[in-house]
């Protein structure tokens, strides 16, 4: 269950190295998400410990070719972040996941996932019925697809 | 819709409180477990939760609130036919009635010290939770084809001669006032919902202020006054207890979320406070 910024790091470091262009795209995403520095530090620390550390020990090096895929992925996400539908879809997803039964694990993931782009309060308001939305959605913005997949899974 | 796991949990709460000890082998529990098609894992989850929070039976001083919520859930399960076996429905209704009867304060404040066992037997329906041989006759009549299940699993109930005086049609929620507090003034029962009881301490004072100083019929103002005077810690503890029960089976559902949303309004608990309590609860469970 990966969050947006964690996924971005994995794409950027896909072949074992991150290019300068990749690093700039990561910064662009960071700004667009309005990601808190403390949270980013935590995500990067986890990524280092779980992925990069072992790669460094194994002497793995790449050419930073992940930047091409990262660029197109991040551009579509930035559009999503500016979309008025984002908040509505987060509200819908949060309401829907309660209807099908929300576990503690999914609750924690939902909060963690949406916190990266400042929608965790919206998610919580939807879950706890502080806010409601009448619209139904079958398809979701790309940025929300991983969240939808997790919340709808058994 | 209330989850089957939570219904079983509620039945266990009421049955244990009735018996005074935790006994997971009570027939009513096994009957409800089978009726709800729940396995032993679900039963054990509920049991562990009860063991964790019941303490010596006072539920950290919130016994009445816990019992009230449990009754609410059982009632809902019967209403929506989650529990469809008339025998079990009947047994649960009686268990609830007896539980509520037990909670009704006596007129004589010394009567609690004066009750003998004989007196208790005369006044109350007896629920023999452990008797394997006694089968309630009207349970059979209600659903003869279910006799096998009843014989194996049902709660055994015997009646005293005075049982006929017991009003079968009485709504337990009329007694506890959970659904319509306004009617409580006309109810002969003095039992009050624990949430209302918390507010009762300041009720007269608030009404007096309302009459003399404000001379207003604005109910909202009156409710707000009560909330302000009510001890905040009591309200938070009450809410925390309810919050803790909703994730007993690791899943929350809309009916529980709706219940909590209603209680937040009633107890004047902000969403921020709610979120803080959720975080604390999850940290505790880790």
mmCIF file of N, CA, C and O in Angstrom, chain A residues 95 97-108 111 120-121 123-130, chain B residues 3 243 246-247 250-255 257-258 260-261 264 271-272 274-275 278 281-282 285-286:
data_model
loop_
_atom_site.group_PDB
_atom_site.id
_atom_site.type_symbol
_atom_site.label_atom_id
_atom_site.label_comp_id
_atom_site.label_asym_id
_atom_site.label_seq_id
_atom_site.Cartn_x
_atom_site.Cartn_y
_atom_site.Cartn_z
ATOM 1 N N UNK A 95 -16.793 7.940 2.254
ATOM 2 C CA UNK A 95 -18.144 7.498 2.616
ATOM 3 C C UNK A 95 -18.361 6.054 2.158
ATOM 4 O O UNK A 95 -18.877 5.221 2.880
ATOM 5 N N UNK A 97 -16.188 3.694 1.613
ATOM 6 C CA UNK A 97 -15.430 2.652 2.313
ATOM 7 C C UNK A 97 -16.066 2.315 3.672
ATOM 8 O O UNK A 97 -15.927 1.191 4.150
ATOM 9 N N UNK A 98 -16.770 3.264 4.260
ATOM 10 C CA UNK A 98 -17.490 2.947 5.497
ATOM 11 C C UNK A 98 -18.666 2.036 5.176
ATOM 12 O O UNK A 98 -18.971 1.102 5.922
ATOM 13 N N UNK A 99 -19.313 2.290 4.064
ATOM 14 C CA UNK A 99 -20.471 1.467 3.680
ATOM 15 C C UNK A 99 -20.092 0.006 3.477
ATOM 16 O O UNK A 99 -20.876 -0.892 3.774
ATOM 17 N N UNK A 100 -18.884 -0.207 2.987
ATOM 18 C CA UNK A 100 -18.484 -1.610 2.776
ATOM 19 C C UNK A 100 -17.684 -2.150 3.960
ATOM 20 O O UNK A 100 -17.300 -3.311 3.956
ATOM 21 N N UNK A 101 -17.485 -1.330 4.972
ATOM 22 C CA UNK A 101 -16.768 -1.781 6.169
ATOM 23 C C UNK A 101 -15.325 -1.306 6.164
ATOM 24 O O UNK A 101 -14.529 -1.764 5.351
ATOM 25 N N UNK A 102 -15.030 -0.404 7.062
ATOM 26 C CA UNK A 102 -13.694 0.195 7.103
ATOM 27 C C UNK A 102 -12.898 -0.357 8.277
ATOM 28 O O UNK A 102 -13.282 -0.198 9.432
ATOM 29 N N UNK A 103 -11.792 -1.010 7.962
ATOM 30 C CA UNK A 103 -10.933 -1.549 9.022
ATOM 31 C C UNK A 103 -9.995 -0.449 9.528
ATOM 32 O O UNK A 103 -9.812 0.578 8.876
ATOM 33 N N UNK A 104 -9.382 -0.734 10.669
ATOM 34 C CA UNK A 104 -8.396 0.219 11.208
ATOM 35 C C UNK A 104 -7.254 0.403 10.225
ATOM 36 O O UNK A 104 -6.755 1.507 10.031
ATOM 37 N N UNK A 105 -6.839 -0.704 9.609
ATOM 38 C CA UNK A 105 -5.714 -0.663 8.679
ATOM 39 C C UNK A 105 -6.023 0.254 7.491
ATOM 40 O O UNK A 105 -5.208 1.088 7.090
ATOM 41 N N UNK A 106 -7.230 0.112 6.950
ATOM 42 C CA UNK A 106 -7.610 0.948 5.815
ATOM 43 C C UNK A 106 -7.798 2.404 6.234
ATOM 44 O O UNK A 106 -7.495 3.321 5.475
ATOM 45 N N UNK A 107 -8.327 2.580 7.429
ATOM 46 C CA UNK A 107 -8.471 3.952 7.945
ATOM 47 C C UNK A 107 -7.105 4.630 8.020
ATOM 48 O O UNK A 107 -6.916 5.756 7.573
ATOM 49 N N UNK A 108 -6.137 3.927 8.584
ATOM 50 C CA UNK A 108 -4.795 4.500 8.732
ATOM 51 C C UNK A 108 -4.162 4.778 7.371
ATOM 52 O O UNK A 108 -3.527 5.808 7.169
ATOM 53 N N UNK A 111 -5.822 7.880 5.771
ATOM 54 C CA UNK A 111 -5.326 9.123 6.376
ATOM 55 C C UNK A 111 -3.897 9.417 5.896
ATOM 56 O O UNK A 111 -3.571 10.541 5.502
ATOM 57 N N UNK A 120 -6.393 14.882 4.134
ATOM 58 C CA UNK A 120 -6.703 13.914 5.193
ATOM 59 C C UNK A 120 -7.909 14.353 6.021
ATOM 60 O O UNK A 120 -8.699 13.529 6.477
ATOM 61 N N UNK A 121 -8.050 15.654 6.195
ATOM 62 C CA UNK A 121 -9.204 16.128 6.959
ATOM 63 C C UNK A 121 -10.501 15.857 6.196
ATOM 64 O O UNK A 121 -11.520 15.473 6.789
ATOM 65 N N UNK A 123 -10.910 13.404 4.090
ATOM 66 C CA UNK A 123 -11.124 11.958 4.210
ATOM 67 C C UNK A 123 -11.780 11.632 5.557
ATOM 68 O O UNK A 123 -12.760 10.878 5.623
ATOM 69 N N UNK A 124 -11.243 12.219 6.618
ATOM 70 C CA UNK A 124 -11.791 11.953 7.949
ATOM 71 C C UNK A 124 -13.233 12.462 8.066
ATOM 72 O O UNK A 124 -14.099 11.788 8.631
ATOM 73 N N UNK A 125 -13.480 13.629 7.512
ATOM 74 C CA UNK A 125 -14.843 14.179 7.578
ATOM 75 C C UNK A 125 -15.832 13.284 6.842
ATOM 76 O O UNK A 125 -16.982 13.151 7.261
ATOM 77 N N UNK A 126 -15.378 12.680 5.752
ATOM 78 C CA UNK A 126 -16.256 11.773 5.013
ATOM 79 C C UNK A 126 -16.523 10.500 5.791
ATOM 80 O O UNK A 126 -17.661 10.051 5.888
ATOM 81 N N UNK A 127 -15.467 9.938 6.364
ATOM 82 C CA UNK A 127 -15.625 8.696 7.124
ATOM 83 C C UNK A 127 -16.561 8.903 8.309
ATOM 84 O O UNK A 127 -17.466 8.103 8.548
ATOM 85 N N UNK A 128 -16.368 9.986 9.042
ATOM 86 C CA UNK A 128 -17.122 10.190 10.288
ATOM 87 C C UNK A 128 -18.387 11.018 10.084
ATOM 88 O O UNK A 128 -18.945 11.556 11.033
ATOM 89 N N UNK A 129 -18.806 11.134 8.838
ATOM 90 C CA UNK A 129 -20.079 11.774 8.492
ATOM 91 C C UNK A 129 -20.183 13.219 8.942
ATOM 92 O O UNK A 129 -21.257 13.699 9.312
ATOM 93 N N UNK A 130 -19.065 13.898 8.923
ATOM 94 C CA UNK A 130 -19.111 15.337 9.193
ATOM 95 C C UNK A 130 -19.483 16.080 7.915
ATOM 96 O O UNK A 130 -20.029 17.173 7.965
ATOM 97 N N UNK B 3 -23.621 -4.546 12.514
ATOM 98 C CA UNK B 3 -22.891 -5.743 12.098
ATOM 99 C C UNK B 3 -23.218 -6.918 13.024
ATOM 100 O O UNK B 3 -23.351 -6.744 14.229
ATOM 101 N N UNK B 243 -16.727 5.072 21.360
ATOM 102 C CA UNK B 243 -15.811 4.998 20.220
ATOM 103 C C UNK B 243 -15.054 3.668 20.231
ATOM 104 O O UNK B 243 -14.832 3.042 19.198
ATOM 105 N N UNK B 246 -16.911 0.597 18.745
ATOM 106 C CA UNK B 246 -17.280 0.495 17.331
ATOM 107 C C UNK B 246 -16.257 -0.283 16.504
ATOM 108 O O UNK B 246 -16.600 -0.811 15.466
ATOM 109 N N UNK B 247 -15.042 -0.357 16.979
ATOM 110 C CA UNK B 247 -14.035 -1.062 16.198
ATOM 111 C C UNK B 247 -13.712 -2.425 16.815
ATOM 112 O O UNK B 247 -12.643 -2.965 16.591
ATOM 113 N N UNK B 250 -12.879 -4.807 14.311
ATOM 114 C CA UNK B 250 -11.925 -4.234 13.355
ATOM 115 C C UNK B 250 -12.598 -3.571 12.157
ATOM 116 O O UNK B 250 -11.937 -3.169 11.221
ATOM 117 N N UNK B 251 -13.919 -3.464 12.179
ATOM 118 C CA UNK B 251 -14.612 -2.787 11.079
ATOM 119 C C UNK B 251 -15.627 -1.808 11.645
ATOM 120 O O UNK B 251 -16.331 -2.127 12.599
ATOM 121 N N UNK B 252 -15.687 -0.631 11.035
ATOM 122 C CA UNK B 252 -16.783 0.273 11.392
ATOM 123 C C UNK B 252 -17.773 0.297 10.242
ATOM 124 O O UNK B 252 -17.407 0.072 9.098
ATOM 125 N N UNK B 253 -19.027 0.536 10.559
ATOM 126 C CA UNK B 253 -20.048 0.592 9.520
ATOM 127 C C UNK B 253 -20.860 1.883 9.681
ATOM 128 O O UNK B 253 -20.723 2.591 10.678
ATOM 129 N N UNK B 254 -21.708 2.181 8.708
ATOM 130 C CA UNK B 254 -22.423 3.463 8.733
ATOM 131 C C UNK B 254 -23.278 3.683 9.974
ATOM 132 O O UNK B 254 -23.391 4.805 10.456
ATOM 133 N N UNK B 255 -23.896 2.608 10.486
ATOM 134 C CA UNK B 255 -24.777 2.814 11.648
ATOM 135 C C UNK B 255 -23.959 3.275 12.857
ATOM 136 O O UNK B 255 -24.407 4.111 13.643
ATOM 137 N N UNK B 257 -21.026 4.872 12.687
ATOM 138 C CA UNK B 257 -20.549 6.226 12.400
ATOM 139 C C UNK B 257 -21.668 7.231 12.661
ATOM 140 O O UNK B 257 -21.448 8.294 13.243
ATOM 141 N N UNK B 258 -22.888 6.859 12.264
ATOM 142 C CA UNK B 258 -24.030 7.752 12.478
ATOM 143 C C UNK B 258 -24.296 7.933 13.969
ATOM 144 O O UNK B 258 -24.587 9.050 14.437
ATOM 145 N N UNK B 260 -22.123 7.711 16.393
ATOM 146 C CA UNK B 260 -21.070 8.570 16.959
ATOM 147 C C UNK B 260 -21.284 10.037 16.569
ATOM 148 O O UNK B 260 -21.082 10.935 17.386
ATOM 149 N N UNK B 261 -21.708 10.249 15.319
ATOM 150 C CA UNK B 261 -21.946 11.627 14.876
ATOM 151 C C UNK B 261 -23.058 12.263 15.720
ATOM 152 O O UNK B 261 -22.977 13.432 16.116
ATOM 153 N N UNK B 264 -21.716 13.024 19.176
ATOM 154 C CA UNK B 264 -20.839 14.218 19.188
ATOM 155 C C UNK B 264 -21.675 15.485 19.348
ATOM 156 O O UNK B 264 -21.310 16.389 20.073
ATOM 157 N N UNK B 271 -15.210 17.854 16.266
ATOM 158 C CA UNK B 271 -14.608 16.856 15.376
ATOM 159 C C UNK B 271 -13.118 16.712 15.672
ATOM 160 O O UNK B 271 -12.565 15.614 15.593
ATOM 161 N N UNK B 272 -12.486 17.815 16.023
ATOM 162 C CA UNK B 272 -11.050 17.764 16.345
ATOM 163 C C UNK B 272 -10.815 16.865 17.564
ATOM 164 O O UNK B 272 -9.869 16.064 17.588
ATOM 165 N N UNK B 274 -12.778 14.515 18.551
ATOM 166 C CA UNK B 274 -13.070 13.149 18.091
ATOM 167 C C UNK B 274 -11.839 12.532 17.427
ATOM 168 O O UNK B 274 -11.470 11.384 17.716
ATOM 169 N N UNK B 275 -11.192 13.307 16.554
ATOM 170 C CA UNK B 275 -10.017 12.793 15.839
ATOM 171 C C UNK B 275 -8.882 12.478 16.818
ATOM 172 O O UNK B 275 -8.150 11.501 16.652
ATOM 173 N N UNK B 278 -9.718 9.236 18.400
ATOM 174 C CA UNK B 278 -9.498 8.128 17.456
ATOM 175 C C UNK B 278 -8.018 7.765 17.428
ATOM 176 O O UNK B 278 -7.646 6.594 17.504
ATOM 177 N N UNK B 281 -7.039 6.014 20.575
ATOM 178 C CA UNK B 281 -7.570 4.656 20.610
ATOM 179 C C UNK B 281 -6.720 3.721 19.744
ATOM 180 O O UNK B 281 -6.396 2.604 20.150
ATOM 181 N N UNK B 282 -6.346 4.203 18.562
ATOM 182 C CA UNK B 282 -5.546 3.370 17.669
ATOM 183 C C UNK B 282 -4.152 3.130 18.230
ATOM 184 O O UNK B 282 -3.594 2.040 18.095
ATOM 185 N N UNK B 285 -4.469 0.511 20.869
ATOM 186 C CA UNK B 285 -4.687 -0.841 20.354
ATOM 187 C C UNK B 285 -3.425 -1.427 19.738
ATOM 188 O O UNK B 285 -3.297 -2.627 19.583
ATOM 189 N N UNK B 286 -2.510 -0.551 19.330
ATOM 190 C CA UNK B 286 -1.226 -1.042 18.810
ATOM 191 C C UNK B 286 -0.393 -1.608 19.946
ATOM 192 O O UNK B 286 0.433 -2.438 19.796
#
